[in-house]
Amino acid sequence: MKLLTHNLLSSHVPGLRPGGGFPLRIELGRPSELPPEPSPGYEADEEFLRRLHHVLLEVEVLEGSLQCPDSGRRFPISRGVPNLLLSEDEA
Amino acid sequence: SGPRPVSPRSPAPSRPRSSKMSAAEPGWFFCTAGRGLEPFLAREVRARLGATEVDCVSGKVFFRAAAGPGKLRQLRSGERLFLLLKKHSPLPVSGNRGKMLHEIKSLVIEDPKYWLDIISVWRKLHGHDGKTDDGSIENALALKRKSEEETNTASKRQKTEQVRAIVSEECQVGAGETCEAPARMSRQECWAESRTCSELPSRGSGEDPAANEELGFSFRVSCRCSGAIARILTSQEVGRALGTALVKQCGWRADLRDPDLEIFVHLNDIHSVVGIPLFRLPLANREYIRTAGLRSTVAWAMASLAEIRAGALVLDPMCGLGTILLEAAKEWPEAWYWGADISDSQLEGADGNIRAAGLVDKIELLKVSVTALPLPSESFDSVISDIPFGKKFKTMSDAQLLPDLLQEMERVLRVGGTLVLLLSQELHRRVDGLTRSAGGGPAEAPAQAMDGLTRCAGGDPAEASDSRAAPSVDGNSSSLAQRGGEAILSRHFGSLLPEGVYAVSLGKTDAFIHKYRKVSGTGSS
């Protein structure tokens, strides 16, 4: 799972507040290599763009999980594929 | 009295191809296509090969192009590609079988020099590849051609003393039958329905043995007869007659299993065509697909309708083994692709395919359900999907779930984005019903006829997407297309504007490709 994909995913556990369930927390040991916010003028910052491109498109999570920030529900990532299926009781 | 050349466009019957023809020189070709895919193929040969004089008939596209085998091999919506040798008007049909056979022979059989020229052209076109071209033997697609070869693994190369004319009947998407003359091996089974195989006279009845040894050439005749001709003569009979005649004329050796040259003869009510296949394996065999799901030609055609541009986000929310995504990512690599499925085994298969194709950077997989996509609204440029026909949905039938599927797919599409779906006959009717209930309108039109001729005449699929009035390619537009753009209104916001319906053959069944564009709630996009 690439970071780009993570950016598209949200938790759809029922009963969340509007806009809830996003962003999912990636549970991994590694700290982010990027600053928390892009600095102004980042479009022209070649170095930053390179690191951004790398993190967004070239780094893959193979094993781990995504945690819903509101419900705490964990969605596993296995062999690079995140599983966001809810069980029949949950849905 | 014999078949006449159809038009100035046909090559003259007794003038062989210039042996100086190189990859850069224009040549005549024809490519078979699954029913319904002819307009896609016609568009593709123009776009990919710069083809001219494109002539589309049911099941085939004829064209003229100056392209080498590398480029020709890239055709994605065709089945098999042939060098066109002859294209004549249909054979006059009479009750006189002997006369008809004679006329067929005079169409196909030429003196050895003609064939030598053809062969040199063919060899030149292939350079050093020759027989080992397209050797993707590990390809999992179980093509009938492959099974044809398997049925004959017992046969060895025949001694030239005893000759058999090997006949095979070819079908575009279906089974090939073979009929072997028992010759010395009377124990050998004849696999075809027709069991009237006969022994043939041995070679050595007057032709020049030295020339044959030089040539060392083996051949096979693949004949297909349909329409009025098939009522008088079977494909096997014609093939056998031609095989015998070729052996006599050129002194070649007949070989079913692994011929140097295959001569393809197609006789029907539209034309009489003679050609030589350019490649050993059909174009539909993709060396980049490990495990096949949906027919690759149909998958490519669907992707071609989606208008995938650089930087586009494309989703297949019921991706199965990922065939559509693989075809799309290979052809339009500057976009980003996501596939979703609920089945572990399908996702594993898709993952294997993606790795084998080297597309790990392009295609991401998700284990999510299409009825509840955890994806933001209006985030994708295209949604393309083959809606499963069978028992994938455990609780409800496909037809009942269709509105929910459509709603989610429509939701994640951005305004102006495209939705391309493959629907079974039942689902196709159901979608018709949804459209009608949304806007009312005329009574349901009959399902599109599988008439390749009409469809080709109507123009190419790209035109349909440019016009809001949503013409379909076929003259007999479906009810969806003809109602001048009535939209399926979703329950929440936005709507789906139909932009074309295309009936296609999947081999045993027929299906319908539906294309929609998402428009805003006000009807503009």
Coordinates of C-alpha atoms in Angstrom, one line a residue:
Chain A
M1 CA 0.0 0.0 0.0
K2 CA 1.4 3.3 -1.1
L3 CA 0.9 6.5 0.9
L4 CA -1.1 7.8 -2.1
T5 CA -3.6 5.0 -1.5
H6 CA -3.7 5.7 2.2
N7 CA -4.6 9.3 1.4
L8 CA -7.7 8.0 -0.3
L9 CA -8.9 5.7 2.4
S10 CA -11.2 6.5 5.3
S11 CA -12.9 4.4 7.9
H12 CA -16.6 3.7 7.2
V13 CA -17.4 2.2 10.5
P14 CA -21.0 3.2 11.1
G15 CA -22.0 5.9 13.5
L16 CA -18.9 8.1 13.1
R17 CA -19.2 11.9 13.3
P18 CA -19.4 13.7 9.9
G19 CA -16.0 13.8 8.3
G20 CA -14.8 11.2 10.8
G21 CA -12.7 8.2 10.1
F22 CA -10.0 10.2 8.3
P23 CA -7.1 10.1 8.2
L24 CA -6.4 6.6 9.2
R25 CA -3.4 6.2 11.4
I26 CA -0.6 4.1 9.9
E27 CA 0.8 1.9 12.5
L28 CA 4.4 1.4 11.8
G29 CA 7.6 2.1 13.8
R30 CA 9.1 4.5 11.3
P31 CA 8.9 8.2 11.8
S32 CA 7.9 10.4 9.0
E33 CA 10.6 11.8 6.9
L34 CA 8.6 14.8 6.0
P35 CA 7.7 18.0 7.9
P36 CA 4.1 18.0 9.3
E37 CA 3.1 20.8 6.9
P38 CA 4.5 21.8 3.5
S39 CA 6.3 25.1 3.8
P40 CA 5.1 28.0 1.6
G41 CA 6.4 27.8 -1.9
Y42 CA 6.9 24.1 -1.7
E43 CA 6.0 23.8 -5.4
A44 CA 9.3 25.2 -6.3
D45 CA 11.3 23.3 -3.6
E46 CA 12.8 20.5 -5.7
E47 CA 14.3 18.7 -2.7
F48 CA 11.0 18.7 -0.9
L49 CA 9.1 17.6 -4.0
R50 CA 11.5 14.7 -4.5
R51 CA 11.0 13.5 -0.9
L52 CA 7.3 14.0 -1.2
H53 CA 7.2 11.9 -4.4
H54 CA 9.3 9.2 -2.8
V55 CA 7.1 9.0 0.3
L56 CA 3.8 9.2 -1.6
L57 CA 4.6 6.8 -4.5
E58 CA 7.7 4.8 -3.7
V59 CA 7.3 3.7 -0.2
E60 CA 5.0 0.8 0.4
V61 CA 3.5 -0.6 3.6
L62 CA 3.6 -4.4 3.3
E63 CA 2.5 -5.4 6.8
G64 CA 0.8 -3.2 9.4
S65 CA -2.5 -1.7 10.1
L66 CA -4.6 1.4 9.6
Q67 CA -6.5 2.6 12.7
C68 CA -9.7 4.6 12.6
P69 CA -9.0 7.8 14.6
D70 CA -12.6 7.9 15.9
S71 CA -13.6 4.4 16.6
G72 CA -10.2 2.8 17.1
R73 CA -11.1 0.0 14.8
R74 CA -8.0 -1.5 13.1
F75 CA -7.9 -2.5 9.5
P76 CA -5.0 -4.8 8.7
I77 CA -2.6 -4.4 5.8
S78 CA -1.3 -7.8 4.6
R79 CA 1.1 -8.3 1.7
G80 CA 0.6 -4.7 0.7
V81 CA -3.2 -4.9 0.5
P82 CA -5.3 -3.1 3.1
N83 CA -8.4 -4.8 4.2
L84 CA -11.2 -2.4 4.9
L85 CA -14.1 -4.9 4.9
L86 CA -16.4 -4.6 7.8
S87 CA -17.9 -7.7 9.2
E88 CA -21.6 -8.3 8.8
D89 CA -22.3 -7.2 12.4
E90 CA -20.4 -4.0 12.0
A91 CA -21.9 -2.9 8.8
Chain B
S1 CA -17.1 -17.8 -63.8
G2 CA -14.5 -17.9 -61.1
P3 CA -14.3 -15.6 -58.1
R4 CA -13.6 -12.0 -59.2
P5 CA -11.5 -9.5 -57.4
V6 CA -13.7 -7.4 -55.2
S7 CA -12.3 -4.0 -55.9
P8 CA -9.2 -2.1 -57.0
R9 CA -8.1 -2.4 -53.4
S10 CA -7.6 -6.1 -53.6
P11 CA -4.2 -7.3 -54.7
A12 CA -4.3 -8.8 -58.2
P13 CA -4.6 -12.5 -58.0
S14 CA -1.5 -13.6 -59.8
R15 CA 0.9 -10.8 -58.9
P16 CA 2.8 -11.8 -55.8
R17 CA 3.9 -9.3 -53.2
S18 CA 7.1 -7.5 -54.1
S19 CA 9.9 -9.5 -52.5
K20 CA 11.5 -6.2 -51.7
M21 CA 8.8 -5.3 -49.2
S22 CA 10.3 -4.4 -45.9
A23 CA 8.8 -3.4 -42.6
A24 CA 8.6 0.2 -43.7
E25 CA 6.7 -0.5 -46.9
P26 CA 2.9 -0.6 -46.7
G27 CA 1.2 -4.0 -46.9
W28 CA -2.3 -5.4 -46.8
F29 CA -3.5 -7.1 -43.7
F30 CA -6.6 -8.3 -42.1
C31 CA -7.3 -9.0 -38.5
T32 CA -10.1 -11.1 -37.0
A33 CA -12.1 -9.7 -34.2
G34 CA -14.6 -11.0 -31.7
R35 CA -18.1 -9.9 -32.6
G36 CA -18.7 -6.4 -31.5
L37 CA -15.1 -5.5 -31.3
E38 CA -14.7 -4.6 -35.0
P39 CA -15.2 -0.8 -34.6
F40 CA -12.7 -0.8 -31.7
L41 CA -10.2 -2.7 -33.9
A42 CA -10.8 -0.3 -36.8
R43 CA -10.1 2.6 -34.6
E44 CA -7.1 1.0 -33.2
V45 CA -5.4 0.2 -36.5
R46 CA -5.9 3.8 -37.6
A47 CA -4.5 5.2 -34.3
R48 CA -1.7 2.7 -33.6
L49 CA -0.6 1.9 -37.1
G50 CA -1.7 4.8 -39.2
A51 CA -3.7 2.4 -41.2
T52 CA -5.5 3.5 -44.3
E53 CA -8.3 1.9 -46.4
V54 CA -9.7 0.3 -43.4
D55 CA -12.6 -2.0 -44.3
C56 CA -14.7 -3.4 -41.6
V57 CA -16.9 -6.5 -42.0
S58 CA -18.4 -8.9 -39.5
G59 CA -15.6 -10.5 -37.7
K60 CA -12.7 -8.9 -39.6
V61 CA -11.0 -5.7 -40.3
F62 CA -9.0 -5.2 -43.5
F63 CA -6.4 -2.5 -43.7
R64 CA -3.3 -1.2 -45.3
A65 CA -0.4 -0.2 -43.2
A66 CA 3.4 0.4 -43.2
A67 CA 4.3 -1.2 -39.9
G68 CA 6.7 -3.7 -38.7
P69 CA 5.9 -6.9 -36.8
G70 CA 6.7 -5.2 -33.5
K71 CA 4.1 -2.6 -33.9
L72 CA 1.6 -5.0 -35.4
R73 CA 2.0 -7.3 -32.5
Q74 CA 0.8 -4.4 -30.2
L75 CA -2.7 -4.6 -31.6
R76 CA -5.0 -5.1 -28.5
S77 CA -8.5 -5.5 -29.7
G78 CA -8.0 -8.1 -32.5
E79 CA -7.8 -11.9 -32.4
R80 CA -5.4 -12.9 -35.1
L81 CA -3.5 -10.9 -37.7
F82 CA -2.9 -12.0 -41.2
L83 CA -1.0 -11.0 -44.3
L84 CA -3.8 -10.5 -46.9
L85 CA -3.1 -12.4 -50.0
K86 CA -6.4 -12.4 -51.7
K87 CA -9.8 -10.8 -51.2
H88 CA -12.4 -11.6 -53.8
S89 CA -16.1 -11.6 -54.2
P90 CA -18.0 -14.5 -52.7
L91 CA -17.7 -17.8 -54.5
P92 CA -20.6 -18.5 -56.8
V93 CA -22.6 -21.4 -55.3
S94 CA -23.9 -24.1 -57.4
G95 CA -24.9 -27.7 -56.7
N96 CA -21.8 -28.7 -58.6
R97 CA -19.3 -29.6 -55.9
G98 CA -16.5 -30.4 -58.3
K99 CA -16.9 -27.1 -60.1
M100 CA -16.9 -25.3 -56.8
L101 CA -13.8 -27.1 -55.6
H102 CA -12.1 -26.3 -58.8
E103 CA -12.9 -22.6 -58.5
I104 CA -11.6 -22.6 -54.9
K105 CA -8.4 -24.2 -56.0
S106 CA -7.9 -21.6 -58.8
L107 CA -8.4 -18.9 -56.2
V108 CA -5.9 -20.3 -53.7
I109 CA -3.3 -22.3 -55.6
E110 CA -0.6 -20.5 -57.4
D111 CA 2.6 -21.6 -58.9
P112 CA 5.6 -22.2 -56.6
K113 CA 7.2 -18.9 -57.4
Y114 CA 4.3 -17.0 -56.0
W115 CA 4.5 -18.9 -52.8
L116 CA 8.2 -18.4 -52.6
D117 CA 7.7 -14.7 -52.9
I118 CA 5.1 -14.7 -50.2
I119 CA 7.3 -16.8 -47.9
S120 CA 10.3 -14.4 -48.4
V121 CA 8.0 -11.5 -47.5
W122 CA 6.8 -13.3 -44.4
R123 CA 10.3 -14.3 -43.4
K124 CA 11.6 -10.8 -43.9
L125 CA 8.7 -9.4 -41.8
H126 CA 9.8 -11.7 -39.0
G127 CA 13.5 -11.2 -39.3
H128 CA 15.2 -13.8 -37.2
D129 CA 12.2 -14.6 -35.1
G130 CA 10.7 -17.2 -37.4
K131 CA 9.1 -20.0 -35.4
T132 CA 10.1 -18.9 -32.0
D133 CA 8.2 -15.7 -32.2
D134 CA 5.6 -15.2 -29.5
G135 CA 7.0 -18.2 -27.6
S136 CA 5.0 -17.5 -24.5
I137 CA 4.3 -21.2 -24.0
E138 CA 3.9 -20.6 -20.3
N139 CA 0.9 -18.4 -20.9
A140 CA -2.0 -19.8 -19.1
L141 CA -4.6 -19.0 -21.6
A142 CA -6.1 -22.2 -22.8
L143 CA -6.6 -21.4 -26.4
K144 CA -8.2 -23.8 -28.7
R145 CA -5.2 -23.6 -30.9
K146 CA -3.1 -24.9 -28.0
S147 CA -5.5 -27.7 -27.4
E148 CA -5.3 -28.4 -31.1
E149 CA -1.6 -28.9 -30.8
E150 CA -2.0 -31.0 -27.7
T151 CA -4.2 -33.4 -29.5
N152 CA -1.4 -34.1 -31.9
T153 CA 1.5 -34.4 -29.6
A154 CA 1.5 -38.1 -30.5
S155 CA 2.2 -37.3 -34.2
K156 CA 5.7 -37.1 -35.3
R157 CA 7.0 -35.3 -38.4
Q158 CA 5.9 -37.4 -41.2
K159 CA 8.3 -39.0 -43.7
T160 CA 7.8 -37.3 -47.0
E161 CA 6.9 -40.6 -48.5
Q162 CA 3.4 -40.6 -47.0
V163 CA 1.6 -37.3 -47.2
R164 CA -1.4 -36.1 -45.4
A165 CA -3.2 -32.9 -46.0
I166 CA -4.0 -31.6 -42.6
V167 CA -7.1 -29.6 -42.2
S168 CA -8.1 -27.5 -39.4
E169 CA -11.3 -25.5 -39.0
E170 CA -10.7 -22.3 -37.3
C171 CA -13.0 -20.2 -35.2
Q172 CA -12.4 -16.8 -33.8
V173 CA -13.3 -17.5 -30.3
G174 CA -14.3 -21.0 -30.3
A175 CA -12.9 -24.4 -30.8
G176 CA -10.8 -25.5 -33.6
E177 CA -11.4 -28.9 -35.0
T178 CA -8.8 -31.0 -36.6
C179 CA -9.1 -33.9 -38.9
E180 CA -6.1 -36.0 -39.6
A181 CA -5.8 -38.5 -42.4
P182 CA -4.8 -41.8 -40.8
A183 CA -2.1 -42.4 -43.3
R184 CA 0.2 -45.0 -41.9
M185 CA -1.0 -44.6 -38.3
S186 CA -4.4 -46.0 -38.6
R187 CA -4.6 -46.0 -34.8
Q188 CA -4.5 -42.3 -34.7
E189 CA -7.7 -40.8 -33.6
C190 CA -9.5 -38.3 -35.6
W191 CA -10.7 -35.6 -33.3
A192 CA -13.0 -33.7 -35.6
E193 CA -16.7 -34.4 -35.8
S194 CA -16.3 -35.4 -39.4
R195 CA -14.8 -38.7 -39.7
T196 CA -14.4 -38.8 -43.4
C197 CA -10.7 -38.5 -43.4
S198 CA -9.0 -40.1 -46.4
E199 CA -5.6 -41.1 -47.3
L200 CA -3.8 -39.0 -49.9
P201 CA -1.6 -40.0 -52.7
S202 CA 2.0 -39.9 -51.8
R203 CA 4.3 -37.3 -53.1
G204 CA 6.6 -38.0 -56.0
S205 CA 4.1 -37.7 -58.8
G206 CA 6.2 -35.4 -60.9
E207 CA 7.2 -32.3 -59.1
D208 CA 10.8 -31.4 -58.6
P209 CA 12.2 -33.1 -55.5
A210 CA 15.3 -30.9 -55.5
A211 CA 13.2 -27.8 -55.2
N212 CA 11.3 -29.2 -52.3
E213 CA 14.4 -30.2 -50.4
E214 CA 15.7 -26.6 -50.9
L215 CA 12.5 -25.3 -49.5
G216 CA 12.1 -27.9 -46.8
F217 CA 8.8 -26.3 -46.1
S218 CA 5.8 -27.7 -44.2
F219 CA 2.4 -26.2 -44.3
R220 CA -1.1 -26.4 -43.0
V221 CA -4.4 -25.2 -44.5
S222 CA -6.9 -23.7 -42.2
C223 CA -10.2 -23.4 -43.9
R224 CA -13.4 -21.9 -42.7
C225 CA -16.6 -22.1 -44.8
S226 CA -19.8 -20.4 -43.7
G227 CA -23.0 -19.2 -45.3
A228 CA -24.2 -20.6 -48.6
I229 CA -21.0 -22.3 -49.4
A230 CA -21.0 -24.4 -46.2
R231 CA -24.2 -26.0 -47.4
I232 CA -22.4 -27.6 -50.3
L233 CA -18.9 -28.1 -49.0
T234 CA -17.5 -28.5 -45.5
S235 CA -14.4 -26.7 -44.3
Q236 CA -12.7 -30.0 -44.0
E237 CA -13.4 -31.0 -47.5
V238 CA -12.1 -27.7 -48.9
G239 CA -9.1 -27.8 -46.7
R240 CA -8.3 -31.3 -47.8
A241 CA -8.7 -30.5 -51.4
L242 CA -6.5 -27.5 -51.1
G243 CA -3.9 -29.4 -49.1
T244 CA -3.6 -32.1 -51.7
A245 CA -3.4 -29.5 -54.5
L246 CA -0.6 -27.6 -52.7
V247 CA 1.4 -30.7 -52.2
K248 CA 1.1 -31.5 -55.9
Q249 CA 1.8 -28.0 -57.0
C250 CA 4.7 -27.1 -54.7
G251 CA 5.9 -30.4 -53.3
W252 CA 5.5 -29.2 -49.7
R253 CA 5.1 -31.4 -46.7
A254 CA 1.9 -31.2 -44.7
D255 CA 2.3 -30.8 -41.0
L256 CA -0.5 -30.1 -38.6
R257 CA 1.5 -29.7 -35.4
D258 CA 4.2 -27.3 -36.3
P259 CA 4.0 -26.1 -39.9
D260 CA 6.3 -23.5 -41.2
L261 CA 3.5 -21.9 -43.0
E262 CA -0.2 -21.7 -42.4
I263 CA -2.6 -20.8 -45.1
F264 CA -5.8 -19.4 -44.0
V265 CA -8.8 -19.6 -46.3
H266 CA -12.2 -18.0 -45.4
L267 CA -15.1 -18.5 -47.7
N268 CA -18.5 -16.9 -46.9
D269 CA -21.3 -14.9 -48.3
I270 CA -19.3 -11.7 -48.1
H271 CA -16.0 -12.6 -49.6
S272 CA -13.4 -15.1 -50.4
V273 CA -10.2 -14.4 -48.4
V274 CA -6.8 -16.0 -48.4
G275 CA -4.2 -15.0 -45.9
I276 CA -1.1 -16.0 -43.9
P277 CA -1.1 -15.5 -40.1
L278 CA 1.7 -13.3 -39.0
F279 CA 2.2 -14.6 -35.6
R280 CA 2.1 -18.1 -34.1
L281 CA 0.0 -17.1 -31.2
P282 CA -3.1 -14.9 -31.3
L283 CA -2.8 -11.3 -30.4
A284 CA -5.3 -11.9 -27.6
N285 CA -2.6 -13.9 -25.9
R286 CA -0.8 -11.4 -23.7
E287 CA 2.6 -12.3 -22.5
Y288 CA 2.1 -9.9 -19.6
I289 CA -0.9 -11.6 -18.2
R290 CA -0.2 -14.7 -16.1
T291 CA -3.7 -15.8 -15.2
A292 CA -6.5 -14.7 -17.5
G293 CA -9.8 -13.5 -16.4
L294 CA -12.0 -11.4 -18.7
R295 CA -11.1 -11.7 -22.3
S296 CA -8.2 -9.3 -22.8
T297 CA -9.5 -7.8 -26.0
V298 CA -12.8 -6.8 -24.3
A299 CA -10.9 -5.5 -21.3
W300 CA -8.8 -3.3 -23.5
A301 CA -11.8 -2.1 -25.5
M302 CA -13.5 -1.1 -22.2
A303 CA -10.4 0.8 -21.1
S304 CA -10.2 2.5 -24.5
L305 CA -13.7 4.0 -23.9
A306 CA -12.7 5.5 -20.5
E307 CA -10.6 8.3 -22.0
I308 CA -7.7 7.8 -19.6
R309 CA -5.4 10.8 -19.6
A310 CA -2.1 11.4 -18.0
G311 CA -2.4 11.7 -14.2
A312 CA -5.9 10.1 -14.1
L313 CA -7.0 8.1 -11.1
V314 CA -8.7 4.9 -12.3
L315 CA -10.6 2.4 -10.2
D316 CA -11.9 -1.1 -10.9
P317 CA -14.1 -1.8 -7.8
M318 CA -14.7 -5.5 -8.7
C319 CA -11.3 -6.2 -10.3
G320 CA -11.1 -10.0 -9.9
L321 CA -7.8 -11.0 -11.5
G322 CA -7.2 -7.5 -12.6
T323 CA -7.4 -7.9 -16.4
I324 CA -9.0 -4.6 -17.1
L325 CA -6.4 -2.8 -14.9
L326 CA -3.5 -4.7 -16.6
E327 CA -4.7 -3.8 -20.1
A328 CA -5.3 -0.1 -19.1
A329 CA -2.0 0.3 -17.2
K330 CA 0.0 -1.2 -20.1
E331 CA -1.6 1.1 -22.7
W332 CA -2.0 4.2 -20.6
P333 CA 0.9 4.1 -18.1
E334 CA 0.8 7.7 -17.1
A335 CA -2.3 7.2 -14.9
W336 CA -2.8 5.6 -11.5
Y337 CA -4.8 2.5 -11.0
W338 CA -6.7 0.9 -8.1
G339 CA -8.3 -2.5 -8.0
A340 CA -10.7 -3.6 -5.3
D341 CA -12.2 -7.0 -4.6
I342 CA -13.6 -8.9 -1.6
S343 CA -12.1 -12.3 -2.5
D344 CA -8.7 -13.2 -1.2
S345 CA -8.1 -15.7 -4.0
Q346 CA -8.9 -13.1 -6.6
L347 CA -6.7 -10.5 -5.0
E348 CA -3.9 -13.0 -4.8
G349 CA -4.3 -13.8 -8.5
A350 CA -4.4 -10.1 -9.3
D351 CA -1.3 -9.5 -7.2
G352 CA 0.5 -12.2 -9.1
N353 CA -0.6 -10.8 -12.4
I354 CA 0.5 -7.3 -11.5
R355 CA 3.9 -8.5 -10.4
A356 CA 4.4 -10.7 -13.5
A357 CA 3.5 -7.8 -15.7
G358 CA 5.9 -5.4 -13.9
L359 CA 3.1 -3.1 -13.0
V360 CA 3.5 -3.0 -9.2
D361 CA 4.2 0.8 -9.4
K362 CA 1.0 1.5 -11.3
I363 CA -1.7 -0.7 -9.8
E364 CA -2.7 -0.8 -6.1
L365 CA -5.1 -3.3 -4.6
L366 CA -7.7 -2.9 -1.9
K367 CA -9.8 -5.5 -0.1
V368 CA -13.0 -3.5 0.0
S369 CA -16.6 -4.0 -1.1
V370 CA -18.0 -2.1 -4.0
T371 CA -21.2 -1.6 -2.1
A372 CA -19.3 0.5 0.6
L373 CA -16.2 2.0 -0.9
P374 CA -14.1 3.7 1.8
L375 CA -13.0 6.3 -0.8
P376 CA -13.8 10.0 -1.0
S377 CA -16.6 11.3 -3.2
E378 CA -15.6 12.7 -6.6
S379 CA -12.0 11.4 -6.4
F380 CA -11.7 9.2 -9.5
D381 CA -11.5 10.1 -13.2
S382 CA -12.7 6.7 -14.3
V383 CA -14.4 3.7 -12.9
I384 CA -14.2 0.6 -15.1
S385 CA -15.7 -2.7 -14.2
D386 CA -16.8 -6.1 -15.3
I387 CA -19.9 -6.7 -13.2
P388 CA -19.7 -10.3 -12.2
F389 CA -22.5 -12.4 -13.7
G390 CA -22.5 -15.3 -11.4
K391 CA -22.8 -15.9 -7.8
K392 CA -20.4 -13.4 -6.3
F393 CA -23.0 -11.7 -4.2
K394 CA -24.2 -14.1 -1.6
T395 CA -27.3 -12.5 -0.2
M396 CA -28.9 -10.8 -3.2
S397 CA -28.9 -11.4 -6.9
D398 CA -26.8 -9.2 -9.1
A399 CA -29.8 -7.4 -10.5
Q400 CA -31.0 -6.3 -7.0
L401 CA -27.6 -5.0 -6.0
L402 CA -27.1 -3.1 -9.2
P403 CA -28.5 0.2 -7.9
D404 CA -26.2 0.1 -4.9
L405 CA -23.2 -0.7 -7.1
L406 CA -24.1 2.2 -9.4
Q407 CA -24.6 4.5 -6.6
E408 CA -21.2 3.9 -5.1
M409 CA -19.4 3.9 -8.4
E410 CA -21.1 7.2 -9.3
R411 CA -20.3 8.7 -6.0
V412 CA -16.6 8.3 -6.2
L413 CA -16.5 9.6 -9.8
R414 CA -15.6 13.2 -10.3
V415 CA -17.9 15.3 -12.4
G416 CA -16.9 14.8 -16.1
G417 CA -15.5 11.4 -15.2
T418 CA -16.3 8.2 -17.1
L419 CA -18.0 5.0 -16.0
V420 CA -17.5 1.9 -18.2
L421 CA -19.3 -1.3 -17.3
L422 CA -19.6 -4.8 -18.7
L423 CA -23.0 -6.2 -18.2
S424 CA -24.7 -9.5 -18.8
Q425 CA -27.8 -9.5 -20.9
E426 CA -29.9 -9.6 -17.7
L427 CA -28.1 -6.7 -16.1
H428 CA -28.2 -4.8 -19.4
R429 CA -32.0 -5.0 -19.4
R430 CA -32.1 -4.0 -15.8
V431 CA -30.0 -0.9 -16.4
D432 CA -32.4 -0.1 -19.2
G433 CA -35.1 -0.3 -16.7
L434 CA -33.4 2.0 -14.3
T435 CA -32.9 4.6 -17.0
R436 CA -36.5 4.5 -18.0
S437 CA -37.7 4.9 -14.5
A438 CA -35.5 7.9 -14.1
G439 CA -36.8 9.9 -17.0
G440 CA -39.6 8.0 -18.7
G441 CA -39.5 7.5 -22.4
P442 CA -40.3 5.2 -25.3
A443 CA -40.9 1.5 -24.9
E444 CA -37.8 -0.6 -24.4
A445 CA -35.9 -1.0 -27.6
P446 CA -34.8 -4.5 -28.5
A447 CA -31.3 -5.4 -27.4
Q448 CA -28.7 -4.4 -30.0
A449 CA -28.3 -6.9 -32.8
M450 CA -24.9 -8.5 -33.1
D451 CA -24.5 -7.1 -36.5
G452 CA -20.9 -6.2 -37.1
L453 CA -21.6 -4.7 -40.5
T454 CA -24.1 -2.1 -39.2
R455 CA -21.9 -1.3 -36.3
C456 CA -18.9 -0.7 -38.4
A457 CA -20.8 1.4 -40.8
G458 CA -21.9 3.6 -37.9
G459 CA -18.5 4.9 -37.2
D460 CA -16.0 4.4 -34.4
P461 CA -16.6 4.3 -30.7
A462 CA -14.6 7.5 -30.0
E463 CA -17.2 9.6 -31.7
A464 CA -19.9 8.4 -29.4
S465 CA -18.1 9.8 -26.4
D466 CA -17.8 13.3 -27.8
S467 CA -21.4 13.9 -28.3
R468 CA -23.8 14.5 -25.5
A469 CA -26.6 13.2 -27.6
A470 CA -25.1 9.8 -27.0
P471 CA -25.3 8.0 -30.4
S472 CA -24.3 4.4 -30.2
V473 CA -22.1 3.0 -32.8
D474 CA -24.9 0.8 -34.1
G475 CA -27.5 2.2 -36.4
N476 CA -30.1 0.4 -34.2
S477 CA -29.4 2.4 -31.1
S478 CA -30.4 0.9 -27.9
S479 CA -33.0 2.7 -25.8
L480 CA -30.4 4.0 -23.5
A481 CA -28.4 5.8 -26.2
Q482 CA -31.3 7.0 -28.2
R483 CA -33.1 8.9 -25.6
G484 CA -30.8 11.8 -26.2
G485 CA -29.0 11.7 -22.9
E486 CA -31.4 11.0 -20.2
A487 CA -29.6 10.5 -17.0
I488 CA -29.8 7.9 -14.3
L489 CA -30.4 10.1 -11.3
S490 CA -28.7 8.9 -8.2
R491 CA -30.3 9.1 -4.8
H492 CA -27.9 11.8 -3.6
F493 CA -26.4 14.1 -6.1
G494 CA -25.0 14.1 -9.6
S495 CA -26.1 11.8 -12.4
L496 CA -24.9 9.4 -15.0
L497 CA -25.3 10.3 -18.6
P498 CA -25.3 7.3 -21.0
E499 CA -22.9 7.7 -23.8
G500 CA -23.0 4.4 -25.6
V501 CA -23.8 0.8 -25.5
Y502 CA -21.7 -1.8 -27.4
A503 CA -22.7 -5.5 -27.7
V504 CA -19.7 -7.8 -27.6
S505 CA -19.2 -11.5 -27.7
L506 CA -17.4 -13.2 -24.8
G507 CA -17.2 -16.5 -26.7
K508 CA -20.0 -18.5 -25.2
T509 CA -22.2 -15.6 -24.1
D510 CA -22.8 -12.1 -25.2
A511 CA -22.4 -9.0 -23.0
F512 CA -22.9 -5.3 -23.2
I513 CA -20.4 -2.5 -22.6
H514 CA -22.1 0.5 -21.2
K515 CA -20.4 3.9 -21.0
Y516 CA -21.6 6.8 -18.9
R517 CA -20.3 10.3 -18.0
K518 CA -20.9 11.8 -14.7
V519 CA -22.6 15.1 -14.8
S520 CA -23.5 17.5 -12.1
G521 CA -27.0 17.5 -10.6
T522 CA -28.0 20.4 -12.9
G523 CA -27.3 18.3 -15.9
S524 CA -24.1 20.1 -17.0
S525 CA -20.6 18.8 -16.5

